[in-house]
């Protein structure tokens, strides 16, 4: 989602700010901007195009400076337009003395806007961010650090802000509440950003600010106070952010690259797993797993579907009841907490606002056994949970998640086996069989990727459609949900997924010869039931596109198109089948000419509710 970069230095920081924005492009944005302090004035350039275009504008204007802030914005309040782009100035004139960028949502912005308007402030945007800029200007007392500490007490909601003042060169003040923010330390220079990746190549000395922190960045020092205004020391960590992982290489899009990286990242995620043991999830995991008698999974979007898949695994193998909740719903409903619950959060970024809030809500209800499956070891989610399994998907640039999803599934299957072992439901022979199957996953996924030419032919048909249905049964129903989500995310084809047995309870009314019906058909215990559901589709003239296992005895014919996966993979079959659905979505979007890596209206890291 929105991204922040800021710096104070004794050199021109414009290239650092621009490079930082480029590194944050993967999060998704619809406008961007830079503000610099130069010769006692504030300069600004904003664009509703890409960062590369902003860079050209800045070069043409000859902008440079030693203090500045930059931002990529994903629109929430106000349309994607230049006047709504960050940074925002206050006053909104050539005599501006405050420049500010902001991630998050200020819930009381209407109240503050009315108050500031009555004081004579003129608003140039529809954003909640401009409210903060004017509030800081109104409260400014000549000491920006002190001013910001007082100003943020007026804000309700989530925010990460970075601000500098005309009267105070070589000073940037930043604050966070509910939205991530980090400090980068240099020699005679300091930085702030919403993501350590933004500072890759500039510094690897990183401080992760905590809730309520306000930081004063100057040339030779940083000063942090907590939410009560007390000076605090935060740990400095050496973080080697990935710089080369975001290289596109020979692929047309990052999504295609990330789909084809899955054999390697699954191998990386399982590297070092020589046996099943609770300690894979952290020190003390055995004692936690012995105490729990149920599991609560909290997640959003694609991560939610990985949790739904894990429910089938955990209940089948470990015999532990599992409840899977959409994080954004869970915290706002009355639920029945149980202290012996293992609360599992799943997040690619580890900064998903809804999931973090749901985790805190669960803990407030007395559920203290927490574990996260996450792709970023330094994220807020990892810091908030007692236990963790870090997937090793690497940087995922495409907004539509692919390799992050399959590595989550691999980690969740390991969790299933660990829970089963602790509960005495996993024999040594079963453990070895499961480990052998997991080690073979990279080879099995590579065989699915080899089906790309066949899937491309199907995608040409899908590109001409506006609606599609996806069907699955059992543990492949969540995979059908994920397949439908991928198609709608990047191709803008409306797609819905159902358990195949539910077809006759309503969705069958939609089936015509113009409605492609994608069916996941593994050769499992439900295959004959699934074949009956497929006949229901054919009887109404629907077109079936079936991903079948090699031995499922489903043949192509009129209205039935079949692609055979190389092998049936038992409990791990969902990981193979989802790869074929990723390829279908990618090539359908490619045929329709959409922006595959940056689909409209969507962002990579959703750090607002």
CSV table of C-alpha atoms in Angstrom, one decimal, residues 200 354 474:
chain,number,residue,atom,x,y,z
A,200,UNK,CA,18.4,-1.3,0.6
A,354,UNK,CA,-6.7,-6.2,9.8
A,474,UNK,CA,-13.0,-31.0,0.2
